[in-house]
Amino acid sequence: MSDWLPPWLRHYRRQWLAGDIGAGVLVTLLLVPQGLAYALVAGLPPQVGLYASLLPLALYALLGRSHAQSVGPMAVTSLLVAATLAKLGLATPADHLLAAVWLALLSGAMLLLFGLLRLGFLADVLSEPVLAGFTAASALLIVLSQLAPLAGYHGAGASLPAILASLWQQADRFSPQALLIGVPALLLLCWGRGALGRQLHRLGLRGMALALPARGMPMLVVLGSMLAVGVLGWQGQLPQVGRIPAGLPALAWPALPAGGLSPLVLPAFFIALINYVQSLSVAQLLAIPRRETVEPDRELLALGACNLGAALCGGLPVTGGLTRSVVNAEAGANSQLASLITAVLIAALLAWGSGALAALPLTALAATIIAAVAPQVRLAPLWQAWRAERSDAAAFAVTFLLVLWLGVDSGIVAGVVISLAAWLMKSSRPHLAELGLLPGGSHFRNVQRHRCQTLPGVLILRIDESLYFGNARHVRDALLARLAAAGPVHTLLLVLSAVNRVDITGLAMLQRLDDTLAERGVSLQLAEVKGPVWDVFGRAGLAARFAGRVHLSTYAAWQRLAPAPDFHI
C-alpha cells in the first residue's frame, strides 16, 4: 500500500513539519495576490487564478519529485493565454473563460502524452539564448501592459506597438486615486524585494523572521490598499476586483468552446512547451543544493496532471513558478507538504473569505505584477552571449525583438524556429582540424594551435560534428579544399572521434568521396570510428568497402602510415 505514496510522504520526518508549515503559509501570502493578478493578465476573472492554484498544488505533491516546486499560474503563461484569446474573436467573457480552460486541458493532455512517450528532450527545443530573449521580452510586455491598470484604466494590446498605442490613446483616462494607491504600492513592493531583506539581515533576523516581512509584502500591499480604499471612501472611484463567487469550484468537464478545438491546438502546444521548460528549469535549480536529480519524463507527467486538474477546476494553464518555488525553499520547505498546506489555505479563503477581496483595487494587483515580473527583464545574457558566441547573441536579440513586435504567441513560434535554425547553421558548418603528433608522445592536436609533427604525403583531418544530411555536402567540399591546399598527398586520414552518428546521406558522401579520391590516387582511411557509427556502416554495407582502412586510434594509423626507417650499413 505504501508503494503508492509519494517518496516524501513514505519517508517523512517529524523535524520537517515546522519548516513545511511556515513555507506553506508564506507561499499562500504570495500566491493569493499573484493568482488574482495573473488571471487578470490573461483577461480572465480574478478567481480563475485561485482556482488554478488548488488541485495542481495537490497533484504535484502526489506525482512530482521536486521538494519545493510550487505549481500555479505564471506571468508568461498568462500572457500567452491572453494573446491566444485576443485572436479568437470570442463574443462573451464566458467564451473567453471556456477557451482558457480548454488551453489548460489540451496542454495538460499533451504533456501527459509526451511523458508517456518519454519525450523529455522537448525541453531542448528552445536554446538558452532564445529562451532568455523570449522571457525578457515577455516580461517587458507584461510590465508595459500593467501601466494602464496601475493608472486606473483598462489597457489593450498584446505587442509593443499595440500596447504603446493604447497607452497613448487613453492617457487622459488615468485615475489620480489609482495612482495614489498604485505607485506607493509598487515602491513598497520593490523595497520589500530588495532593501528590506538586507536591512532585516543586518538587524540579525534569520529564518521566518527574515522571510515573512519581505516575502509577505504582496499580501500586506493587498490588505493595505483595501484598507485605504475603505478609509478614503474611494470605492466607486477606481476599478476593483468585484464580487468573487463564494465557495470552492466544482469539478466539471468543460463544454466544447464556441469556435471548436482546432484554433486552440497549436497555442496549447506552445503553452505546454513553455510551461514544461519553466517547470523543469525550476526543479533543476531547486535540486542542485540537495544534490538531487530531476527526471524530465516524470516532470512531464506531473505537470500534465496539474494542468488537467486546473482545467477541471475551471482554471487557466499552470506551471512551476520560479519566485514562488524559491520562496518556498528559502522559507524552509522540506517536502511537498508545504504545497498541500498552501492549497488548504487557499481553499479556506475561497470558502469563507472571498467576499473580502471584492474591495481590492486593480491598481494594487498591477503593482504586484510589475514588481514580480520586472526583474525578469534581463539583458545581461545578451552581453554574455555577445562575448562568448555572436550567433547566440543574435538569437537572443532576434527573439527579443520579434516577441516585442509580433506578440508573445508569434514570438514563441519564431523562438522555436530560431533555435532549430541556429543548431542547423552551426552543425552544417562543422569545424575541421588538421592534426599532428605532439613530440615525445602519442597525442594528436590541431597543428594551428600546437607545434606538431606531420607525415609527408599524409593529411590528417578531424571532423568535429556528426555527419548527416545538413552538413554532408559542406564537409565533402571542405575536405576536398583542404586536400587541394595541402600539396602532394597520397593518404587522407579522417579522424571520426567527434562523429557520434551518421545517416544515409553522410554515408553516401563518404562513399562518393572515396571514389573521387581513388581516381586521384589518394587513399581514404578512417580512425577512431565509434561502435554505434561503425554499426551503421555495417548495416549499410560499407564495412567491407573500408576493410583494412579503419584504425583503432590515430596513433595506430600514424604508425602504420609512417615510412619505414631507412637503415644504412
Coordinates of C-alpha atoms in Angstrom, one line a residue:
M1 CA 0.0 0.0 0.0
S2 CA 2.8 2.4 0.9
D3 CA 4.4 2.0 -2.5
W4 CA 1.6 4.2 -4.0
L5 CA 2.6 7.0 -1.7
P6 CA 5.0 9.7 -2.9
P7 CA 8.6 9.2 -1.6
W8 CA 8.5 12.3 0.6
L9 CA 5.4 11.0 2.4
R10 CA 6.8 7.5 2.9
H11 CA 10.0 8.9 4.5
Y12 CA 8.6 11.9 6.2
R13 CA 10.4 13.2 9.3
R14 CA 8.9 14.9 12.3
Q15 CA 11.5 17.6 12.3
W16 CA 10.4 18.7 8.8
L17 CA 7.0 19.8 9.9
A18 CA 7.8 23.3 11.2
G19 CA 9.6 24.3 8.0
D20 CA 6.8 22.9 5.8
I21 CA 4.1 24.8 7.8
G22 CA 6.0 28.0 7.7
A23 CA 6.7 27.7 4.0
G24 CA 3.1 26.8 3.2
V25 CA 1.8 29.9 5.0
L26 CA 4.3 32.2 3.4
V27 CA 3.7 30.9 -0.2
T28 CA 0.0 31.4 0.4
L29 CA 0.6 35.1 1.2
L30 CA 2.5 35.3 -2.1
L31 CA 0.3 33.1 -4.3
V32 CA -3.1 34.8 -3.5
P33 CA -2.2 38.2 -5.0
Q34 CA -0.2 36.5 -7.8
G35 CA -3.1 34.2 -8.6
L36 CA -5.6 37.1 -8.8
A37 CA -3.2 39.2 -10.8
Y38 CA -2.1 36.6 -13.3
A39 CA -5.7 35.8 -14.1
L40 CA -6.3 39.5 -14.9
V41 CA -3.2 39.4 -17.2
A42 CA -4.9 36.6 -19.1
G43 CA -8.1 38.7 -19.4
L44 CA -10.0 36.3 -17.1
P45 CA -12.0 36.8 -13.8
P46 CA -9.6 37.1 -10.9
Q47 CA -10.9 34.0 -9.1
V48 CA -9.7 31.8 -12.0
G49 CA -6.2 32.3 -10.8
L50 CA -7.1 31.0 -7.4
Y51 CA -9.0 28.0 -8.9
A52 CA -5.9 27.1 -10.8
S53 CA -3.9 27.1 -7.6
L54 CA -5.9 24.4 -5.8
L55 CA -5.8 21.0 -7.4
P56 CA -2.5 21.5 -9.2
L57 CA -0.7 22.0 -5.9
A58 CA -2.1 18.8 -4.6
L59 CA -1.5 16.8 -7.7
Y60 CA 2.1 17.9 -8.0
A61 CA 2.6 16.9 -4.3
L62 CA 1.5 13.4 -5.2
L63 CA 3.2 13.0 -8.6
G64 CA 6.1 15.4 -8.7
R65 CA 9.6 14.9 -7.3
S66 CA 10.9 18.4 -6.5
H67 CA 10.7 19.0 -2.8
A68 CA 9.8 22.7 -3.1
Q69 CA 8.3 23.2 -6.6
S70 CA 5.2 25.4 -6.3
V71 CA 2.8 25.0 -9.2
G72 CA 0.3 27.6 -10.2
P73 CA -0.4 30.5 -12.7
M74 CA 2.7 32.2 -14.2
A75 CA 3.0 35.6 -15.8
V76 CA 4.4 34.5 -19.2
T77 CA 1.8 31.7 -19.4
S78 CA -1.0 34.2 -18.7
L79 CA 0.3 36.5 -21.4
L80 CA 0.3 33.6 -23.9
V81 CA -3.3 32.8 -22.9
A82 CA -4.3 36.5 -23.3
A83 CA -2.6 36.6 -26.8
T84 CA -4.4 33.4 -27.9
L85 CA -7.8 34.6 -26.6
A86 CA -7.4 38.0 -28.3
K87 CA -7.0 36.4 -31.7
L88 CA -10.0 34.1 -31.4
G89 CA -12.6 36.9 -31.7
L90 CA -14.8 35.4 -28.9
A91 CA -18.1 37.2 -28.1
T92 CA -18.6 36.9 -24.4
P93 CA -16.4 36.6 -21.2
A94 CA -17.9 33.1 -20.7
D95 CA -16.4 32.1 -24.1
H96 CA -13.0 33.5 -23.1
L97 CA -13.1 31.5 -19.9
L98 CA -14.1 28.3 -21.6
A99 CA -11.3 28.7 -24.2
A100 CA -8.7 29.3 -21.4
V101 CA -9.9 26.2 -19.6
W102 CA -9.5 24.2 -22.8
L103 CA -6.0 25.6 -23.2
A104 CA -5.2 24.1 -19.8
L105 CA -6.9 20.8 -20.7
L106 CA -5.2 20.4 -24.1
S107 CA -1.8 21.4 -22.8
G108 CA -2.1 19.0 -19.9
A109 CA -3.1 16.2 -22.2
M110 CA -0.1 16.9 -24.5
L111 CA 2.3 17.0 -21.5
L112 CA 0.9 13.6 -20.3
L113 CA 1.3 12.1 -23.7
F114 CA 4.8 13.5 -24.0
G115 CA 5.6 12.0 -20.6
L116 CA 4.2 8.6 -21.6
L117 CA 6.3 8.7 -24.8
R118 CA 9.4 9.7 -22.8
L119 CA 9.8 12.9 -24.8
G120 CA 11.6 14.8 -22.0
F121 CA 14.1 16.1 -24.6
L122 CA 11.5 18.5 -25.8
A123 CA 12.9 20.9 -23.2
D124 CA 15.9 21.3 -25.5
V125 CA 13.9 22.6 -28.4
L126 CA 14.4 26.1 -27.1
S127 CA 18.0 27.1 -26.8
E128 CA 19.2 29.1 -23.7
P129 CA 19.7 32.4 -25.6
V130 CA 16.3 32.1 -27.3
L131 CA 14.5 31.2 -24.0
A132 CA 16.3 34.1 -22.3
G133 CA 15.3 36.5 -25.1
F134 CA 11.7 35.3 -25.0
T135 CA 11.4 35.6 -21.2
A136 CA 12.9 39.1 -21.1
A137 CA 10.7 40.4 -23.9
S138 CA 7.6 38.7 -22.4
A139 CA 8.3 40.3 -19.1
L140 CA 8.7 43.7 -20.6
L141 CA 5.4 43.3 -22.4
I142 CA 3.7 42.3 -19.1
V143 CA 5.2 45.3 -17.3
L144 CA 4.0 47.7 -20.1
S145 CA 0.6 46.1 -20.2
Q146 CA 0.1 46.8 -16.5
L147 CA 0.8 50.5 -16.7
A148 CA -2.8 51.2 -17.7
P149 CA -4.3 49.2 -14.7
L150 CA -1.8 50.9 -12.5
A151 CA -3.2 54.2 -13.6
G152 CA -6.8 53.1 -13.2
Y153 CA -8.0 52.3 -16.7
H154 CA -8.2 49.3 -19.0
G155 CA -5.4 48.9 -21.5
A156 CA -5.2 46.7 -24.6
G157 CA -2.8 45.1 -27.0
A158 CA -0.5 42.0 -27.0
S159 CA 2.5 43.5 -28.8
L160 CA 4.7 46.6 -28.1
P161 CA 3.2 48.8 -30.9
A162 CA -0.4 47.9 -29.8
I163 CA 0.3 48.4 -26.1
L164 CA 2.1 51.8 -26.7
A165 CA -0.8 52.9 -29.0
S166 CA -3.3 52.0 -26.3
L167 CA -1.4 53.9 -23.6
W168 CA -1.1 57.0 -25.8
Q169 CA -4.8 57.0 -26.9
Q170 CA -6.1 56.6 -23.3
A171 CA -3.6 58.6 -21.4
D172 CA -6.2 61.1 -20.4
R173 CA -8.3 58.4 -18.6
F174 CA -5.9 57.9 -15.7
S175 CA -7.3 58.0 -12.2
P176 CA -5.4 60.1 -9.6
Q177 CA -6.8 57.9 -6.9
A178 CA -5.5 54.8 -8.6
L179 CA -2.0 56.3 -8.9
L180 CA -2.1 57.5 -5.3
I181 CA -2.5 53.8 -4.3
G182 CA -0.7 52.0 -7.1
V183 CA 2.6 53.9 -7.2
P184 CA 3.3 53.8 -3.4
A185 CA 2.3 50.1 -3.5
L186 CA 4.8 49.5 -6.3
L187 CA 7.6 51.3 -4.5
L188 CA 6.8 49.4 -1.3
L189 CA 7.0 46.1 -3.2
C190 CA 10.3 47.0 -4.8
W191 CA 11.7 47.9 -1.4
G192 CA 10.4 44.7 0.0
R193 CA 12.1 42.6 -2.7
G194 CA 15.5 44.2 -2.1
A195 CA 16.4 46.7 0.5
L196 CA 14.1 45.4 3.3
G197 CA 15.6 41.9 3.3
R198 CA 19.1 43.4 3.5
Q199 CA 18.1 45.7 6.4
L200 CA 16.5 42.9 8.3
H201 CA 19.5 40.7 7.8
R202 CA 21.8 43.4 9.2
L203 CA 19.5 43.6 12.2
G204 CA 20.2 39.9 12.9
L205 CA 16.9 38.4 11.8
R206 CA 17.0 34.9 10.3
G207 CA 14.6 32.3 9.1
M208 CA 10.9 33.1 9.1
A209 CA 11.5 36.3 11.0
L210 CA 13.5 37.5 7.9
A211 CA 11.4 35.9 5.2
L212 CA 7.9 36.8 6.4
P213 CA 8.1 40.6 6.2
A214 CA 9.9 40.6 2.9
R215 CA 8.1 37.8 1.1
G216 CA 4.7 38.6 2.7
M217 CA 4.9 42.2 1.3
P218 CA 2.4 41.5 -1.6
M219 CA -0.2 40.4 0.8
L220 CA 0.5 43.5 3.0
V221 CA 0.0 45.7 -0.1
V222 CA -3.3 43.9 -0.9
L223 CA -4.6 44.4 2.6
G224 CA -3.3 48.0 2.9
S225 CA -4.8 49.0 -0.5
M226 CA -8.2 47.6 0.5
L227 CA -8.0 49.5 3.8
A228 CA -7.0 52.7 2.1
V229 CA -9.9 52.5 -0.4
G230 CA -12.3 52.0 2.5
V231 CA -11.0 54.7 4.8
L232 CA -10.8 57.3 2.0
G233 CA -14.2 56.4 0.6
W234 CA -12.9 55.7 -3.0
Q235 CA -14.9 52.5 -3.5
G236 CA -16.6 53.8 -6.7
Q237 CA -13.8 56.0 -8.0
L238 CA -11.3 53.3 -9.2
P239 CA -11.6 49.8 -10.7
Q240 CA -11.8 47.0 -8.1
V241 CA -11.8 43.2 -8.3
G242 CA -15.5 43.0 -7.6
R243 CA -17.5 40.1 -6.3
I244 CA -15.8 36.7 -6.2
P245 CA -18.1 33.7 -6.0
A246 CA -18.0 32.1 -2.6
G247 CA -17.1 28.5 -2.2
L248 CA -14.8 26.0 -3.9
P249 CA -15.0 25.4 -7.7
A250 CA -17.0 22.4 -8.8
L251 CA -15.0 19.8 -10.7
A252 CA -16.5 19.6 -14.1
W253 CA -15.6 18.6 -17.7
P254 CA -15.8 21.8 -19.8
A255 CA -18.2 22.1 -22.7
L256 CA -16.7 22.5 -26.2
P257 CA -15.7 26.1 -26.9
A258 CA -17.7 28.1 -29.4
G259 CA -15.0 28.1 -32.1
G260 CA -14.1 24.4 -31.7
L261 CA -10.8 23.0 -30.6
S262 CA -8.7 23.4 -33.8
P263 CA -7.7 27.0 -33.2
L264 CA -6.5 26.0 -29.7
V265 CA -4.3 23.1 -30.5
L266 CA -1.2 24.9 -31.7
P267 CA -1.3 27.6 -28.9
A268 CA -1.8 24.8 -26.4
F269 CA 1.3 23.1 -27.7
F270 CA 3.4 26.2 -27.2
I271 CA 1.9 26.8 -23.8
A272 CA 2.8 23.2 -22.9
L273 CA 6.3 23.7 -24.2
I274 CA 7.0 26.9 -22.3
N275 CA 5.4 25.6 -19.1
Y276 CA 7.5 22.4 -19.3
V277 CA 10.7 24.3 -19.9
Q278 CA 9.9 26.6 -17.0
S279 CA 8.9 23.9 -14.6
L280 CA 11.9 21.7 -15.4
S281 CA 14.3 24.6 -15.0
V282 CA 12.9 25.4 -11.6
A283 CA 13.0 21.8 -10.5
Q284 CA 16.7 21.5 -11.6
L285 CA 17.5 24.8 -9.8
L286 CA 16.0 23.5 -6.6
A287 CA 17.7 20.1 -6.9
I288 CA 21.2 21.5 -7.1
P289 CA 21.7 22.4 -3.3
R290 CA 20.3 19.0 -2.3
R291 CA 22.4 17.1 -4.9
E292 CA 19.2 15.5 -6.3
T293 CA 18.4 14.5 -9.8
V294 CA 15.4 15.5 -11.9
E295 CA 13.6 13.1 -14.1
P296 CA 12.3 15.1 -17.1
D297 CA 9.8 12.5 -18.1
R298 CA 8.4 12.4 -14.6
E299 CA 8.1 16.2 -14.6
L300 CA 6.1 15.9 -17.9
L301 CA 3.6 13.5 -16.3
A302 CA 3.3 15.6 -13.1
L303 CA 2.9 18.9 -14.9
G304 CA 0.4 17.3 -17.3
A305 CA -1.7 16.1 -14.4
C306 CA -1.5 19.5 -12.8
N307 CA -2.9 21.2 -15.9
L308 CA -5.7 18.7 -16.2
G309 CA -6.6 19.4 -12.6
A310 CA -6.5 23.2 -13.3
A311 CA -8.9 22.7 -16.2
L312 CA -11.3 20.6 -14.2
C313 CA -11.4 23.4 -11.6
G314 CA -12.1 26.0 -14.2
G315 CA -8.6 27.4 -14.1
L316 CA -6.0 28.5 -16.7
P317 CA -2.7 26.7 -17.6
V318 CA -0.2 26.4 -14.7
T319 CA 3.5 25.6 -14.3
G320 CA 6.2 25.8 -11.6
G321 CA 6.8 29.4 -10.7
L322 CA 10.4 30.5 -10.1
T323 CA 9.6 33.1 -7.5
R324 CA 7.1 31.0 -5.5
S325 CA 9.3 27.9 -5.6
V326 CA 12.4 29.8 -4.5
V327 CA 10.4 31.4 -1.7
N328 CA 9.1 28.0 -0.7
A329 CA 12.6 26.6 -0.5
E330 CA 14.0 29.6 1.3
A331 CA 11.2 29.6 3.8
G332 CA 12.1 26.1 4.9
A333 CA 10.0 23.7 2.8
N334 CA 11.4 20.2 3.3
S335 CA 8.7 18.4 1.3
Q336 CA 5.6 18.8 -0.8
L337 CA 3.5 19.0 2.5
A338 CA 4.2 22.8 2.2
S339 CA 2.3 22.9 -1.1
L340 CA -0.6 20.9 0.4
I341 CA -0.8 23.4 3.2
T342 CA -0.9 26.2 0.7
A343 CA -3.7 24.5 -1.2
V344 CA -5.7 24.1 2.0
L345 CA -5.3 27.7 3.0
I346 CA -6.4 28.9 -0.5
A347 CA -9.4 26.6 -0.3
A348 CA -10.3 28.1 3.1
L349 CA -10.0 31.6 1.6
L350 CA -12.3 30.7 -1.3
A351 CA -14.8 29.0 1.0
W352 CA -15.0 31.7 3.8
G353 CA -13.1 34.8 2.9
S354 CA -13.6 35.5 -0.8
G355 CA -16.1 38.3 -0.1
A356 CA -13.3 40.4 1.4
L357 CA -11.4 40.5 -1.9
A358 CA -14.2 42.4 -3.7
A359 CA -12.8 45.8 -2.5
L360 CA -9.3 45.1 -3.7
P361 CA -8.3 47.8 -6.2
L362 CA -6.8 46.6 -9.5
T363 CA -4.1 49.1 -9.3
A364 CA -2.6 47.2 -6.3
L365 CA -2.7 44.0 -8.4
A366 CA -1.0 45.8 -11.3
A367 CA 1.8 46.9 -8.9
T368 CA 2.1 43.3 -7.7
I369 CA 2.6 42.1 -11.3
I370 CA 5.1 44.8 -12.2
A371 CA 7.2 44.2 -9.1
A372 CA 7.2 40.4 -9.6
V373 CA 7.9 40.5 -13.4
A374 CA 10.2 43.5 -13.8
P375 CA 13.4 41.6 -12.6
Q376 CA 12.9 39.1 -15.4
V377 CA 13.6 41.9 -18.0
R378 CA 17.3 40.9 -18.1
L379 CA 19.7 41.9 -20.9
A380 CA 22.8 40.5 -19.2
P381 CA 22.5 37.2 -21.1
L382 CA 22.7 39.2 -24.3
W383 CA 26.1 40.8 -23.3
Q384 CA 27.4 37.4 -22.1
A385 CA 26.4 35.7 -25.3
W386 CA 28.0 38.6 -27.4
R387 CA 31.3 38.0 -25.6
A388 CA 31.1 34.2 -25.9
E389 CA 29.3 33.4 -29.2
R390 CA 28.0 36.0 -31.5
S391 CA 25.4 33.7 -33.1
D392 CA 23.8 33.1 -29.7
A393 CA 23.7 36.8 -29.1
A394 CA 21.9 37.2 -32.5
A395 CA 19.4 34.5 -31.5
F396 CA 18.7 36.4 -28.2
A397 CA 18.3 39.7 -30.0
V398 CA 16.1 38.4 -32.8
T399 CA 13.8 36.5 -30.4
F400 CA 13.6 39.6 -28.1
L401 CA 12.6 41.9 -30.9
L402 CA 10.2 39.5 -32.6
V403 CA 8.3 38.9 -29.3
L404 CA 8.0 42.7 -28.7
W405 CA 6.9 43.4 -32.3
L406 CA 4.7 40.5 -33.1
G407 CA 3.5 39.5 -29.6
V408 CA 4.3 36.6 -27.4
D409 CA 2.4 33.9 -29.3
S410 CA 4.1 34.6 -32.6
G411 CA 7.4 35.2 -30.8
I412 CA 7.4 31.7 -29.3
V413 CA 6.9 30.2 -32.8
A414 CA 9.8 32.4 -34.0
G415 CA 11.9 31.3 -31.0
V416 CA 11.5 27.6 -31.8
V417 CA 12.4 28.3 -35.5
I418 CA 15.4 30.3 -34.5
S419 CA 16.6 27.6 -32.1
L420 CA 16.4 24.9 -34.8
A421 CA 17.9 27.2 -37.4
A422 CA 20.8 28.2 -35.2
W423 CA 21.5 24.5 -34.5
L424 CA 21.3 23.7 -38.2
M425 CA 23.6 26.6 -39.1
K426 CA 26.2 25.6 -36.6
S427 CA 26.1 21.8 -37.4
S428 CA 26.1 22.4 -41.1
R429 CA 29.5 24.1 -41.0
P430 CA 31.5 21.8 -38.7
H431 CA 35.0 22.6 -37.6
L432 CA 37.8 20.7 -39.4
A433 CA 41.1 20.4 -37.6
E434 CA 44.3 19.3 -39.2
L435 CA 46.1 17.1 -36.6
G436 CA 49.7 16.4 -35.9
L437 CA 51.6 14.3 -33.4
L438 CA 52.9 16.1 -30.2
P439 CA 56.6 15.4 -29.8
G440 CA 57.5 12.6 -27.4
G441 CA 54.1 11.0 -27.0
S442 CA 51.1 9.5 -28.8
H443 CA 48.7 12.5 -28.5
F444 CA 47.4 14.5 -31.5
R445 CA 46.4 18.1 -31.6
N446 CA 45.5 20.9 -34.0
V447 CA 48.6 21.9 -35.9
Q448 CA 47.4 25.6 -35.9
R449 CA 47.4 25.6 -32.1
H450 CA 50.4 23.4 -31.2
R451 CA 53.8 22.6 -32.6
C452 CA 53.3 19.1 -34.0
Q453 CA 54.9 16.6 -36.3
T454 CA 53.3 15.6 -39.6
L455 CA 53.8 12.8 -42.0
P456 CA 54.9 13.7 -45.6
G457 CA 52.1 12.9 -48.0
V458 CA 49.6 12.2 -45.3
L459 CA 46.8 14.7 -44.4
I460 CA 45.1 14.0 -41.0
L461 CA 41.8 15.8 -40.5
R462 CA 39.3 15.6 -37.6
I463 CA 35.6 16.2 -38.3
D464 CA 34.2 17.9 -35.2
E465 CA 30.5 17.1 -35.8
S466 CA 28.2 14.2 -36.7
L467 CA 27.7 13.5 -40.4
Y468 CA 24.1 14.0 -41.6
F469 CA 22.1 15.4 -44.4
G470 CA 22.5 19.0 -43.2
N471 CA 26.3 19.1 -43.5
A472 CA 27.4 16.2 -45.8
R473 CA 27.8 18.4 -48.9
H474 CA 29.7 21.1 -47.0
V475 CA 32.0 18.6 -45.3
R476 CA 32.9 17.0 -48.7
D477 CA 33.7 20.4 -50.2
A478 CA 35.7 21.4 -47.2
L479 CA 37.7 18.2 -47.3
L480 CA 38.5 18.5 -51.0
A481 CA 39.5 22.1 -50.5
R482 CA 41.9 21.2 -47.6
L483 CA 43.3 18.4 -49.7
A484 CA 43.9 20.7 -52.7
A485 CA 45.7 23.2 -50.4
A486 CA 47.9 20.6 -48.8
G487 CA 50.1 19.9 -51.8
P488 CA 51.1 16.4 -52.8
V489 CA 49.1 13.9 -50.7
H490 CA 48.7 10.2 -51.1
T491 CA 46.6 9.5 -48.0
L492 CA 43.7 11.3 -46.3
L493 CA 43.1 10.1 -42.8
L494 CA 39.7 11.2 -41.3
V495 CA 39.6 11.1 -37.5
L496 CA 35.9 10.4 -36.6
S497 CA 36.3 10.7 -32.8
A498 CA 33.8 13.5 -32.7
V499 CA 31.3 11.8 -35.0
N500 CA 28.6 10.4 -32.8
R501 CA 26.1 9.5 -35.5
V502 CA 25.9 9.2 -39.3
D503 CA 22.9 9.0 -41.5
I504 CA 22.5 7.6 -45.0
T505 CA 23.4 11.0 -46.6
G506 CA 26.6 11.1 -44.6
L507 CA 27.5 7.5 -45.7
A508 CA 26.7 8.3 -49.3
M509 CA 29.0 11.4 -49.1
L510 CA 31.9 9.2 -47.7
Q511 CA 31.3 6.7 -50.5
R512 CA 31.4 9.3 -53.2
L513 CA 34.4 10.9 -51.6
D514 CA 36.2 7.6 -51.6
D515 CA 35.5 7.2 -55.3
T516 CA 36.7 10.7 -56.1
L517 CA 39.9 10.3 -54.1
A518 CA 40.7 6.9 -55.6
E519 CA 40.5 8.5 -59.1
R520 CA 43.2 11.0 -57.9
G521 CA 45.4 8.3 -56.4
V522 CA 44.6 9.2 -52.8
S523 CA 43.7 6.6 -50.2
L524 CA 40.9 7.5 -47.8
Q525 CA 41.4 6.0 -44.4
L526 CA 39.4 6.3 -41.1
A527 CA 40.4 6.3 -37.5
E528 CA 38.6 6.2 -34.1
V529 CA 35.2 5.2 -35.5
K530 CA 32.8 4.8 -32.7
G531 CA 30.9 1.5 -32.3
P532 CA 27.4 2.8 -33.0
V533 CA 28.7 4.6 -36.1
W534 CA 30.5 1.5 -37.3
D535 CA 27.3 -0.5 -36.8
V536 CA 25.6 1.9 -39.3
F537 CA 28.5 1.3 -41.7
G538 CA 27.9 -2.4 -41.4
R539 CA 24.1 -2.3 -41.9
A540 CA 24.6 -0.1 -44.9
G541 CA 27.1 -2.5 -46.5
L542 CA 30.1 -0.2 -46.3
A543 CA 32.1 -2.1 -43.7
A544 CA 33.6 -4.4 -46.4
R545 CA 34.4 -1.4 -48.6
F546 CA 36.7 0.2 -45.9
A547 CA 38.1 -3.1 -44.6
G548 CA 41.8 -2.7 -43.9
R549 CA 41.5 1.1 -43.9
V550 CA 39.9 1.6 -40.4
H551 CA 42.3 2.2 -37.5
L552 CA 41.6 1.8 -33.8
S553 CA 43.3 5.0 -32.9
T554 CA 45.0 7.9 -34.7
Y555 CA 48.4 6.8 -33.3
A556 CA 47.9 3.3 -34.7
A557 CA 47.2 4.8 -38.1
W558 CA 50.3 7.0 -37.7
Q559 CA 52.5 4.0 -37.0
R560 CA 51.1 2.2 -40.0
L561 CA 51.3 5.1 -42.4
A562 CA 54.8 6.3 -41.3
P563 CA 57.5 5.3 -43.7
A564 CA 59.8 2.5 -42.6
P565 CA 63.2 3.6 -41.2
D566 CA 65.9 3.7 -43.8
F567 CA 68.9 1.8 -42.3
H568 CA 72.3 2.0 -44.0
I569 CA 75.2 -0.2 -43.0

